mmCIF file of C-alpha atoms in Angstrom:
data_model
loop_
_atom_site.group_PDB
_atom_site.id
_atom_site.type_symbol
_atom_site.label_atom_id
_atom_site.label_comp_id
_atom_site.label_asym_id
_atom_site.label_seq_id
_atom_site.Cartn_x
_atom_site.Cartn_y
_atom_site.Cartn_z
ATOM 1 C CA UNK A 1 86.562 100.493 23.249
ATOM 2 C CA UNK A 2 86.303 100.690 27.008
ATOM 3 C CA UNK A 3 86.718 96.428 27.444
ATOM 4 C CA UNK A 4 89.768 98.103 25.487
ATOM 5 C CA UNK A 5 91.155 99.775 28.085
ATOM 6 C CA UNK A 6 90.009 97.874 31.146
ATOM 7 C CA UNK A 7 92.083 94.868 29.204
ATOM 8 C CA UNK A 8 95.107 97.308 29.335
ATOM 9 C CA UNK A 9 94.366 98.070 32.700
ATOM 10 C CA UNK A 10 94.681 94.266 34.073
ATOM 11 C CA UNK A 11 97.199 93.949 32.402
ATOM 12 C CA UNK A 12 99.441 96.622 33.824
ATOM 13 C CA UNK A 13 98.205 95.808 37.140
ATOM 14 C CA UNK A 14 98.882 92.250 36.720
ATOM 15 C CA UNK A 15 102.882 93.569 35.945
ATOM 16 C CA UNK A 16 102.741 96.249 38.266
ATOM 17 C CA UNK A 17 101.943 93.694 40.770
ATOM 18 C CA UNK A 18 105.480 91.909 40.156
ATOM 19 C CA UNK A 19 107.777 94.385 40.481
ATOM 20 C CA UNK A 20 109.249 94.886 43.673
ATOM 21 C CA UNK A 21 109.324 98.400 45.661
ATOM 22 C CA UNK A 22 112.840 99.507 44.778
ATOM 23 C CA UNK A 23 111.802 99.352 41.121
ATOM 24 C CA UNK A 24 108.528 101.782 42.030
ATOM 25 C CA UNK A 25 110.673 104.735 40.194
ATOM 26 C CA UNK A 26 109.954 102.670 36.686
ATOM 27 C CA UNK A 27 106.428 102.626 37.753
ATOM 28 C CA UNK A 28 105.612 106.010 37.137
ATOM 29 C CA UNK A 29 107.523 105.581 34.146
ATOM 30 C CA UNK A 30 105.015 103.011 33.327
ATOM 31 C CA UNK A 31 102.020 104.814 34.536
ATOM 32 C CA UNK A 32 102.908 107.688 31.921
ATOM 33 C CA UNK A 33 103.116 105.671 29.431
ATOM 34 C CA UNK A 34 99.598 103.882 29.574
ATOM 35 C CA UNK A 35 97.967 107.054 30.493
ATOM 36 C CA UNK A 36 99.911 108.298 26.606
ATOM 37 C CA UNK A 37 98.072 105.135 25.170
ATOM 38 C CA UNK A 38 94.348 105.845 26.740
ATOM 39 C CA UNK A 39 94.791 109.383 25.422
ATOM 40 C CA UNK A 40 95.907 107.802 21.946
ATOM 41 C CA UNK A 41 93.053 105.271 22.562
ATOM 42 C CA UNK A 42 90.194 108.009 23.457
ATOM 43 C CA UNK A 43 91.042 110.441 20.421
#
C-alpha cells in the first residue's frame, strides 16, 4: 500500500514540476485533492 502512495507521490511531483508559477493557485487545488485520495487510500 505505501509503494501505493509513494507512486502517487512521483507522480504529482513529476506534474507539479511542469506547471509554471502563475498556475501555483491550481496547485493547492491539486495538493487537496491527493491528500482526499491518501485519506481514501489509508481507510
Amino acid at each position: 500500500m505505501n509503494s501505493l502512495i509513494d507512486d502517487v507521490r512521483k507522480a504529482a511531483q513529476s506534474i507539479l514540476s511542469r506547471i509554471p508559477l502563475q498556475q501555483m493557485l491550481d496547485i493547492n487545488d491539486i495538493i487537496w485533492y491527493f491528500s482526499e485520495i491518501r485519506h481514501q487510500i489509508e481507510k
